Coordinates of C-alpha atoms and ligand atoms in Angstrom, one line a residue:
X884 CA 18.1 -9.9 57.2
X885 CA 15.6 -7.7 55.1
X886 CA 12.3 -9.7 54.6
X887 CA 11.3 -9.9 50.9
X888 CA 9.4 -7.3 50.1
X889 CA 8.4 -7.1 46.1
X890 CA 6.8 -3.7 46.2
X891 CA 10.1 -2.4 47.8
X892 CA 12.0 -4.3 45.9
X893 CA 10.5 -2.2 42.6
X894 CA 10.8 0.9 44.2
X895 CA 14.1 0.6 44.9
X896 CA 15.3 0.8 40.8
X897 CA 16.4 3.9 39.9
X898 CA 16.6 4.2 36.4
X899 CA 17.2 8.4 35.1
X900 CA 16.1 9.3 31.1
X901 CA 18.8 10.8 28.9
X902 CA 18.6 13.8 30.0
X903 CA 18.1 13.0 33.3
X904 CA 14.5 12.6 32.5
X905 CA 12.3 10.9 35.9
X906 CA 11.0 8.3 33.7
X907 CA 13.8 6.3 31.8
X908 CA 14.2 7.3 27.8
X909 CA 12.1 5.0 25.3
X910 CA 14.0 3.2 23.1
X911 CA 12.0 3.7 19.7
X912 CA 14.6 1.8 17.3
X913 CA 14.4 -1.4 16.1
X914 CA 18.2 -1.9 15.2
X915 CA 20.9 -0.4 17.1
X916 CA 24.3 1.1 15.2
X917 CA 28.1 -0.7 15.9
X918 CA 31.2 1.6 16.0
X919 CA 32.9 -1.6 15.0
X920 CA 32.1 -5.0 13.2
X921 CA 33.9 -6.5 15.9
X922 CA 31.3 -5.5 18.3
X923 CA 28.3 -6.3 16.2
X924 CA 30.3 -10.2 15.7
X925 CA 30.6 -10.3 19.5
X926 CA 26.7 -9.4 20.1
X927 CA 25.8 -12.0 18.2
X928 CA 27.2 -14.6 19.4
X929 CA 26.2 -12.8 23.2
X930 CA 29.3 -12.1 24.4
X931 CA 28.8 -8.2 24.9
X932 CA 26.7 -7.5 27.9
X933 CA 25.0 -3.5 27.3
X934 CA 25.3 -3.8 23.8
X935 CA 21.9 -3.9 22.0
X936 CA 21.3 -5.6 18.2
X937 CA 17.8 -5.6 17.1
X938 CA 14.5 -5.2 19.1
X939 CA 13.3 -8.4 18.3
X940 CA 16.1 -9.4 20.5
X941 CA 16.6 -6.8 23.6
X942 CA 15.6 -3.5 23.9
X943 CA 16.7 -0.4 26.6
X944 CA 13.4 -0.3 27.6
X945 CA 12.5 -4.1 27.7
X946 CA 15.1 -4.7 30.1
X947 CA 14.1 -2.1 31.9
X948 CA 10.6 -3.7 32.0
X949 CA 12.3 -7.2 32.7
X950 CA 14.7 -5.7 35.5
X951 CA 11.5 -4.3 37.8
X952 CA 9.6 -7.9 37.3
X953 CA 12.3 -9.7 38.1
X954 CA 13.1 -7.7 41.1
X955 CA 9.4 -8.3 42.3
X956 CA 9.1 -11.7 41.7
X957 CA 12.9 -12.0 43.3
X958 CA 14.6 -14.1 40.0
X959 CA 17.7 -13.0 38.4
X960 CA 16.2 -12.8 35.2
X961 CA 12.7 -11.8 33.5
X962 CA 11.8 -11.5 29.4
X963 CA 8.7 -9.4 28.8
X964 CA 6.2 -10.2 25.8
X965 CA 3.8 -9.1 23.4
X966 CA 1.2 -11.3 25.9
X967 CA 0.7 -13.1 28.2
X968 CA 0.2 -16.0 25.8
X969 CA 3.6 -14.9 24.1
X970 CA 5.1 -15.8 27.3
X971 CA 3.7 -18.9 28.2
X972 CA 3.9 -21.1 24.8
X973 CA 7.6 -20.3 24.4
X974 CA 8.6 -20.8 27.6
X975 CA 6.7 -24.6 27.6
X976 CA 8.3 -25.0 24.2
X977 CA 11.7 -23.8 25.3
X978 CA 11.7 -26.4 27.7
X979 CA 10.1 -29.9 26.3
X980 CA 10.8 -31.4 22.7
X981 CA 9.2 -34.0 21.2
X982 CA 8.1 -36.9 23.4
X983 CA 8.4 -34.4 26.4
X984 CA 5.4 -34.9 28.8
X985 CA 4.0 -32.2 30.9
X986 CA 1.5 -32.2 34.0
X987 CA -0.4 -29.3 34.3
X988 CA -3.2 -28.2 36.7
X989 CA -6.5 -29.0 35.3
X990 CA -8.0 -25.5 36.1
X991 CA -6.3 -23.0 34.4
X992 CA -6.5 -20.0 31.7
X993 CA -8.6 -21.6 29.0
X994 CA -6.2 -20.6 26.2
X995 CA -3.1 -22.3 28.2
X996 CA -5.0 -25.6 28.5
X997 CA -6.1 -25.3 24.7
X998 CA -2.4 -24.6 23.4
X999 CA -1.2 -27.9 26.0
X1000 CA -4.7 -29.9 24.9
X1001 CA -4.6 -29.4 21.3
X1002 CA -1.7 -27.6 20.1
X1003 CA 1.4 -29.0 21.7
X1004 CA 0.5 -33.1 20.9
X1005 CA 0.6 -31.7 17.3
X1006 CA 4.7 -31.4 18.5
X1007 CA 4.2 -34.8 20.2
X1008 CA 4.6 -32.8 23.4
X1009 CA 1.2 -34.7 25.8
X1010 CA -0.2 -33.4 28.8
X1011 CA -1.4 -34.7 31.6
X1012 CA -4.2 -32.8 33.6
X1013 CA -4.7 -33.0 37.5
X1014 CA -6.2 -31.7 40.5
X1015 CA -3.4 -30.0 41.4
X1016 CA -4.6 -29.6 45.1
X1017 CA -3.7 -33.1 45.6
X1018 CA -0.1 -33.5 45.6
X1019 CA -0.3 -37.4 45.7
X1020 CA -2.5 -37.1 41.9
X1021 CA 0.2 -34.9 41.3
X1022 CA 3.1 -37.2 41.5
X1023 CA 1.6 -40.4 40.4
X1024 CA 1.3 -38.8 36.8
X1025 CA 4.7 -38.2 36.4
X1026 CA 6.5 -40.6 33.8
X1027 CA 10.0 -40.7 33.1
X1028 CA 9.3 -38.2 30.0
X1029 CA 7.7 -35.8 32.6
X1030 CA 9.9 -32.2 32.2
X1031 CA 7.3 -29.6 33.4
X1032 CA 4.7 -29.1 36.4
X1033 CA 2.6 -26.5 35.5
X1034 CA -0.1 -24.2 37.4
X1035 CA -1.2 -21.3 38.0
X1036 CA -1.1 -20.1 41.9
X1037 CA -4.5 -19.3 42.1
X1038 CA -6.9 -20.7 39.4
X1039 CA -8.9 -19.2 36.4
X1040 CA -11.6 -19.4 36.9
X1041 CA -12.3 -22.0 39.9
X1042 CA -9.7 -20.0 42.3
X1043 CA -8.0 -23.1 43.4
X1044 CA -5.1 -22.6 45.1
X1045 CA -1.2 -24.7 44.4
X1046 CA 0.4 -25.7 47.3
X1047 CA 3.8 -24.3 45.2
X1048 CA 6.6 -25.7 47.9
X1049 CA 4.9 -29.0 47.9
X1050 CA 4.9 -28.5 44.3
X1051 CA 8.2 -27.7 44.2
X1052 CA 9.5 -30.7 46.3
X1053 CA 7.6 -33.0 43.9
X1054 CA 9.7 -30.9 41.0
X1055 CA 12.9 -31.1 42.6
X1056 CA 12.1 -35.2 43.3
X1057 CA 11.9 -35.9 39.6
X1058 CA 14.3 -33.5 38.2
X1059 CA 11.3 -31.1 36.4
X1060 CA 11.1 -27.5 35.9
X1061 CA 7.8 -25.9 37.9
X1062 CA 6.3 -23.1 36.0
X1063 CA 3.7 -21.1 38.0
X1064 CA 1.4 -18.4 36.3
X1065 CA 0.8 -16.0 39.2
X1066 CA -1.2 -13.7 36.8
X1067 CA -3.9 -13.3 39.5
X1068 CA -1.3 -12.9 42.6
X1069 CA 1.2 -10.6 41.7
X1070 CA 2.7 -9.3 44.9
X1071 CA 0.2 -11.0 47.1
X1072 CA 2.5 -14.5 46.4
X1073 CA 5.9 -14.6 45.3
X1074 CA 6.5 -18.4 44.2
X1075 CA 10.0 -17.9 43.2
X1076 CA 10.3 -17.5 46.8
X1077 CA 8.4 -21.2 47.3
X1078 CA 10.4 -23.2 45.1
X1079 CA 9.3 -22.2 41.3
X1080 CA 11.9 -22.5 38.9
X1081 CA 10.0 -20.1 35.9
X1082 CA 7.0 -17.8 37.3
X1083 CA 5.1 -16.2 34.0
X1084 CA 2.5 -12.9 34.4
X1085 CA -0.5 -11.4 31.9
X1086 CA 0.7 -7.9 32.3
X1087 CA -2.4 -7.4 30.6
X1088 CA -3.9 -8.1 34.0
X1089 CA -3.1 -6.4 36.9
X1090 CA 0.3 -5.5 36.4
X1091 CA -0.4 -3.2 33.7
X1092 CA -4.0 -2.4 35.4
X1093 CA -5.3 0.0 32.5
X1094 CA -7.2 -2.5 30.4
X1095 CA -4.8 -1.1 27.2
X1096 CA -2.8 -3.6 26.1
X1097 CA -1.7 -6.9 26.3
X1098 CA 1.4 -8.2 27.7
X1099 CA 3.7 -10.8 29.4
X1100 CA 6.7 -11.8 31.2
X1101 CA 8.6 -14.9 31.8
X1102 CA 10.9 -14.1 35.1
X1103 CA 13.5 -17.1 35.6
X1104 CA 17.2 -17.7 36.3
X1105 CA 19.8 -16.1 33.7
X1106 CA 20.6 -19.0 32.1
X1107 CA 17.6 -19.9 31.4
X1108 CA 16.1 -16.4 29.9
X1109 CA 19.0 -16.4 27.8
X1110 CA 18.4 -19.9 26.5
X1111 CA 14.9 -17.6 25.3
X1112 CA 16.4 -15.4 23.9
X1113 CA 19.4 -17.0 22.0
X1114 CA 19.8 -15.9 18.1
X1115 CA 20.2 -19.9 17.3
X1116 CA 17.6 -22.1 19.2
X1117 CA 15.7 -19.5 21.7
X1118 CA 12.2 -19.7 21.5
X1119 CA 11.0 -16.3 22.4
X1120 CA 13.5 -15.3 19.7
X1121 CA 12.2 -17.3 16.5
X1122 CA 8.7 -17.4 17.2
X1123 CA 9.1 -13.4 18.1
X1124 CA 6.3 -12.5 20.4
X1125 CA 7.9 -9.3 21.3
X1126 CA 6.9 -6.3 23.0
X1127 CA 7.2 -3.2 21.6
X1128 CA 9.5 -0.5 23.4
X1129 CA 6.8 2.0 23.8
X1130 CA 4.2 -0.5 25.5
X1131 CA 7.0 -1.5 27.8
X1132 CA 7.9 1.9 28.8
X1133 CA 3.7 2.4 29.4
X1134 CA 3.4 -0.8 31.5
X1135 CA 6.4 0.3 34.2
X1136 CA 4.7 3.7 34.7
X1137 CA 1.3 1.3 35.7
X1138 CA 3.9 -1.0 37.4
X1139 CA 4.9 1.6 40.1
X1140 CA 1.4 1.9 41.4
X1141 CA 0.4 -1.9 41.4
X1142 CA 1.0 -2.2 45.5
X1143 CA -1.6 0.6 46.2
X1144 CA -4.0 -0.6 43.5
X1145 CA -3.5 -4.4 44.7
X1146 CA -4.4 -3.4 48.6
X1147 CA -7.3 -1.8 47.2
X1148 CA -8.9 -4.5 45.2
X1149 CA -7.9 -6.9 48.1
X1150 CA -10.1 -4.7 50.0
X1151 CA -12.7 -4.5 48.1
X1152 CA -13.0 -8.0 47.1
X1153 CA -12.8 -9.0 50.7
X1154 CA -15.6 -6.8 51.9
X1155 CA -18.1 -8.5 49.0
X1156 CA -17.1 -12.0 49.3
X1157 CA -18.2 -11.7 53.2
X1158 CA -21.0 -9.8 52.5
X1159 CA -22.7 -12.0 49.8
X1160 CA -21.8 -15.4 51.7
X1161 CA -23.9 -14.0 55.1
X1162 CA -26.7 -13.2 52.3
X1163 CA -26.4 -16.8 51.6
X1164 CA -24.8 -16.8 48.2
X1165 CA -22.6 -19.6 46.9
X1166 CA -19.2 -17.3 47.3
X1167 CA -15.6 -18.7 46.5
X1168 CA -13.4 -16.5 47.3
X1169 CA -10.0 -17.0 48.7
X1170 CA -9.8 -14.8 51.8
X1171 CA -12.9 -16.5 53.1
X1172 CA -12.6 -19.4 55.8
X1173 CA -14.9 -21.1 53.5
X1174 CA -12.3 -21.7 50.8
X1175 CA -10.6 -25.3 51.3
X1176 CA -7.6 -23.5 50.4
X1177 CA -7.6 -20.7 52.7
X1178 CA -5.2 -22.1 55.6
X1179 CA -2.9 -22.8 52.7
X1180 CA -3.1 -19.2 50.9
X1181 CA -3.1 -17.5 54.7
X1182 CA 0.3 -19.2 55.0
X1183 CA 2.1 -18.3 51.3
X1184 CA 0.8 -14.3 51.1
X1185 CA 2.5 -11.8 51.8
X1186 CA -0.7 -10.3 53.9
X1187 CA -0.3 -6.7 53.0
X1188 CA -1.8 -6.9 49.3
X1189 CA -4.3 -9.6 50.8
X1190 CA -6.0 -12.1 49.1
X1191 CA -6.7 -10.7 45.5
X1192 CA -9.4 -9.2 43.9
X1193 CA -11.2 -12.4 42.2
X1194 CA -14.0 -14.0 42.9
X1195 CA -16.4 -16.3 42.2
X1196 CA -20.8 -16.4 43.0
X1197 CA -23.3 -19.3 41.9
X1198 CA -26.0 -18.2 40.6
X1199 CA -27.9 -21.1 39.6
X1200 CA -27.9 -20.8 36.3
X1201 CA -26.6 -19.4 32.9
X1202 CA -29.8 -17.2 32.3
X1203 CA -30.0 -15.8 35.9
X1204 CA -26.1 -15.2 35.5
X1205 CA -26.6 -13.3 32.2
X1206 CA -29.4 -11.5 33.3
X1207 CA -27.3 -10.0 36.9
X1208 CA -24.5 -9.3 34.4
X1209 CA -26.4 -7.2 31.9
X1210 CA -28.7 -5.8 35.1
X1211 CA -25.2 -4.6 36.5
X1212 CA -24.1 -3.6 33.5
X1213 CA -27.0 -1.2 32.8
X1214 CA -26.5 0.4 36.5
X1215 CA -22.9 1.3 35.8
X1216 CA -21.5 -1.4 38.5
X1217 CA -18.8 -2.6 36.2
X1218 CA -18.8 -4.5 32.8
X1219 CA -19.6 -7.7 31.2
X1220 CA -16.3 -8.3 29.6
X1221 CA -13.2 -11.0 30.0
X1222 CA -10.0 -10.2 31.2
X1223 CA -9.6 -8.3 35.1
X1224 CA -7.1 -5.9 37.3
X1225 CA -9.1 -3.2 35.7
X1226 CA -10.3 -0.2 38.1
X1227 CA -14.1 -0.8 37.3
X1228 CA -15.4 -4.4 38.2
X1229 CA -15.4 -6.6 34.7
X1230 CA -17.8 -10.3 34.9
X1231 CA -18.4 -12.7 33.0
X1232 CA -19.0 -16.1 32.5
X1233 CA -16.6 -18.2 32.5
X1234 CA -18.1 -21.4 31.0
X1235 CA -19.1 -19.8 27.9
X1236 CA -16.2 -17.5 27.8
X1237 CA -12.8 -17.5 29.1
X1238 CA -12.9 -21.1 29.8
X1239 CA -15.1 -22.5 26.8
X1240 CA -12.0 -24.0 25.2
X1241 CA -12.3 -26.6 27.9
X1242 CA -15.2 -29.0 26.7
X1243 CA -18.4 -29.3 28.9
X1244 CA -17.7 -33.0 30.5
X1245 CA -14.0 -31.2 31.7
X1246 CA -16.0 -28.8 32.7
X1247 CA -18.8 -30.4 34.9
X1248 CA -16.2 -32.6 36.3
X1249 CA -13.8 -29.6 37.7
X1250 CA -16.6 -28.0 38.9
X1251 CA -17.2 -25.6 36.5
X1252 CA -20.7 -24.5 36.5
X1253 CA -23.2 -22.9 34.3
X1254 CA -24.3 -20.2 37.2
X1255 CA -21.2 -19.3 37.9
X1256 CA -20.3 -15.7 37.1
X1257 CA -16.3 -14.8 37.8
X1258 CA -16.0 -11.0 39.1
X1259 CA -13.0 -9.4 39.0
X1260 CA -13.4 -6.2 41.4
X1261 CA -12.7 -3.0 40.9
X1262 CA -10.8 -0.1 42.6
X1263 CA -14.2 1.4 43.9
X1264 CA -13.8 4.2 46.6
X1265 CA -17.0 3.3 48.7
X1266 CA -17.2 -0.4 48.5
X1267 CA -20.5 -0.4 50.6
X1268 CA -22.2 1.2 48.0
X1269 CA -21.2 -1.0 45.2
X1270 CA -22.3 -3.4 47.5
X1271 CA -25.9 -1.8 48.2
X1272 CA -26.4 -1.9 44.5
X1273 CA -25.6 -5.1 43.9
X1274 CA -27.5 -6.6 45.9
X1275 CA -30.9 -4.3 44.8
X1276 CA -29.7 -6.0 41.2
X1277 CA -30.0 -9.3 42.7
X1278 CA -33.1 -8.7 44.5
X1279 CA -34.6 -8.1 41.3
X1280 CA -33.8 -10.9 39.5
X1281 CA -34.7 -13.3 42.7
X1282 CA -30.9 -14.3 43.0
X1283 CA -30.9 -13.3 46.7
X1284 CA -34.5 -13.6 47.9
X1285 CA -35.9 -11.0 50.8
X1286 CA -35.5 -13.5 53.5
X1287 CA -31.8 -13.4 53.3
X1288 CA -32.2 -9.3 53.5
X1289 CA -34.2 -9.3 56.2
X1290 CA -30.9 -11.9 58.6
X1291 CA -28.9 -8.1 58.5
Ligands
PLP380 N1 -2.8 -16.6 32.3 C1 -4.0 -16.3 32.9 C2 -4.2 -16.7 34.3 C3 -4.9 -15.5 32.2 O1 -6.1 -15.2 32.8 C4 -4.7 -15.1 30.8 C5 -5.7 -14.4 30.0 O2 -6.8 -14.2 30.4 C6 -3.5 -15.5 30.3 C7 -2.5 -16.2 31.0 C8 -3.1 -15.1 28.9 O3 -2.7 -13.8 28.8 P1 -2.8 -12.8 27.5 O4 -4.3 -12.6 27.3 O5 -2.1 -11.6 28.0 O6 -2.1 -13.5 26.4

């Protein structure tokens, strides 16, 4: 039997333009004409498969979108979004109503854990937060209103890593749906492939890769993207994050060369992390024996697209981590911004940015430090450089002191 191979499994659609065009036509209508009424009636109520309504809905080059992610992440079904956001919140309300409990990793995207801390108990939907590397935690906070595990396969920013098929043993146990955000290991992990019932993506990551937009996908079973998307009680639907057709035809262009850009900042990410932890620098960074998760992740990728491009240094403090940022910054090595998969290194902070909607006692007791500075690294060509550079940046601001030089 043929191993699974996502990056295949993309290049494998075919999918010719009108005019037998390369690239499939864009669909730039937002309501589609009936030759009958009968057919429009039908559409409705979703009994005519090919047939197309209003945007809002389904559109050519949606599902063309939704076809390629749900052939990488190996589900029958996928539902692209305006964001990444747009995916996750309807697909958590799609599946818990009121007096629904949820138990979601602690570390995750700090907009997630906002929308489950303050938003959703607003819907009397609660939330339970664990270390989700402890299985046992895991479990003993499920409660008979439990319908959701939620995580994120490896975590923003504190690059903890799920154990997904324990995860979804624990799921299967209590009858709950696992929902895994793999926005950080597309390719590298497939967690359909472990057990997950829903896996959700930031195309504004990686996938899309250009830094242009933002987008996001929900890639499930049939049933339950069509449960999304129905006209009466789907919740991508009436809330209507939707993508727009021209945005989705953009993104499957970047889509095509995610396996060669994911190698690449595997590569490049790798070659740092080991680089700054022999200089002595606090480095987390998956692909590193270091990491307490690394037997765990060694075992779920799929090695080819490696370990990822994120990672994590400790530098002490917030003013030394601001400093190395701008320093950087100024020498061109990348940019002090949020957000990652881009082909120049972006950093920031994560404390006082992309996580800051978790409050500071959270933080300090997850681990989240002040001198902690999140890269996510770029495409560059000559990685020993980059390297060289950086570490003449943190010479100068005394993060890495001679001594540690002079051990090459
Ligand atoms: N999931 C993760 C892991 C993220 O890092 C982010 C954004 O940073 C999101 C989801 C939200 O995605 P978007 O910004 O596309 O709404």
């Amino acid at each position: 039997m043929k191993n699974f191979n996502p990056a295949d499994n993309i290049q494998d659609l075919q999918y010719f333009g009108e005019f037998g065009g390369v690239n499939p036509s864009i669909s730039d209508s937002s309501t589609y004409t009936f030759l009958s009424a009968k057919t429009m009636f039908d559409t409705f109520e979703g009994n005519m498969e090919g047939c197309y309504l209003y945007s809002r809905h389904s559109s050519p080059s949606n599902l063309y979108l939704d076809k390629a992610l749900a052939a990488m992440e190996g589900t029958e079904s996928a539902n692209v979004s305006a964001s990444g956001m747009g995916a996750i919140t309807p697909t958590l309300l799609q599946l818990c109503s009121s007096g629904d409990h949820i138990v979601s990793s602690r570390t995750i995207y700090g907009g997630t854990y906002a929308f489950l801390k303050n938003f959703t108990p607003r819907l009397g939907i609660k939330t339970t937060f664990v270390d989700i590397t402890k299985l046992d935690v895991v479990e003993a906070a499920i409660t008979a209103e439990t319908k959701v595990l939620y995580c994120e396969t490896v975590s923003n920013p504190l690059l903890e890593v799920a154990d997904i098929a324990g995860l979804a043993k624990i799921a299967l146990r209590h009858n709950l749906k696992l929902v895994v955000d793999n926005t950080f290991s597309p390719l590298s992990v497939s967690p359909a492939k472990l057990g997950a019932d829903i896996v959700i993506h930031s195309l504004t990551k990686y996938i899309n890769g250009s830094s242009d937009t933002v987008g996001g996908v929900t890639c499930a079973s049939q049933e339950f993207i069509d449960s999304l998307k129905n006209v009466n009680s789907g919740a991508s639907m009436l809330l209507g994050p939707t993508m727009d057709s021209l945005r989705s035809a953009s993104v499957m262009k970047n889509l095509r060369t995610l396996h060669i850009r994911m190698k690449q900042h595997s590569h490049n990410a790798m070659y740092l992390a080991k680089r700054f932890e022999k200089d002595g620098l606090k480095t987390v960074y998956p692909g590193l024996k270091s990491h307490p998760s690394h037997e765990l992740y060694s075992s779920i990728i799929n090695h080819e697209y490696g370990f990822g491009g994120m990672m994590t240094i400790d530098v002490g403090t917030l003013e030394k981590a601001n400093a190395l940022m701008e320093l950087m910054q100024a020498k061109n090595l990348g940019y002090l911004a949020v957000s990652l998969g881009f082909y120049k290194t972006l950093f920031s902070a994560p404390g006082t940015s992309t996580s800051s909607e978790i409050p500071m006692d959270e933080q300090i007791e997850m681990g989240l430090t002040d001198g902690l500075i999140r890269f996510s690294i770029g495409l560059d060509n000559d990685i020993e450089r980059t390297y060289q550079m950086m570490k003449k940046c943190m010479m100068e601001l005394n993060v890495l002191t001679s001594e540690s030089i002079l051990t090459e």
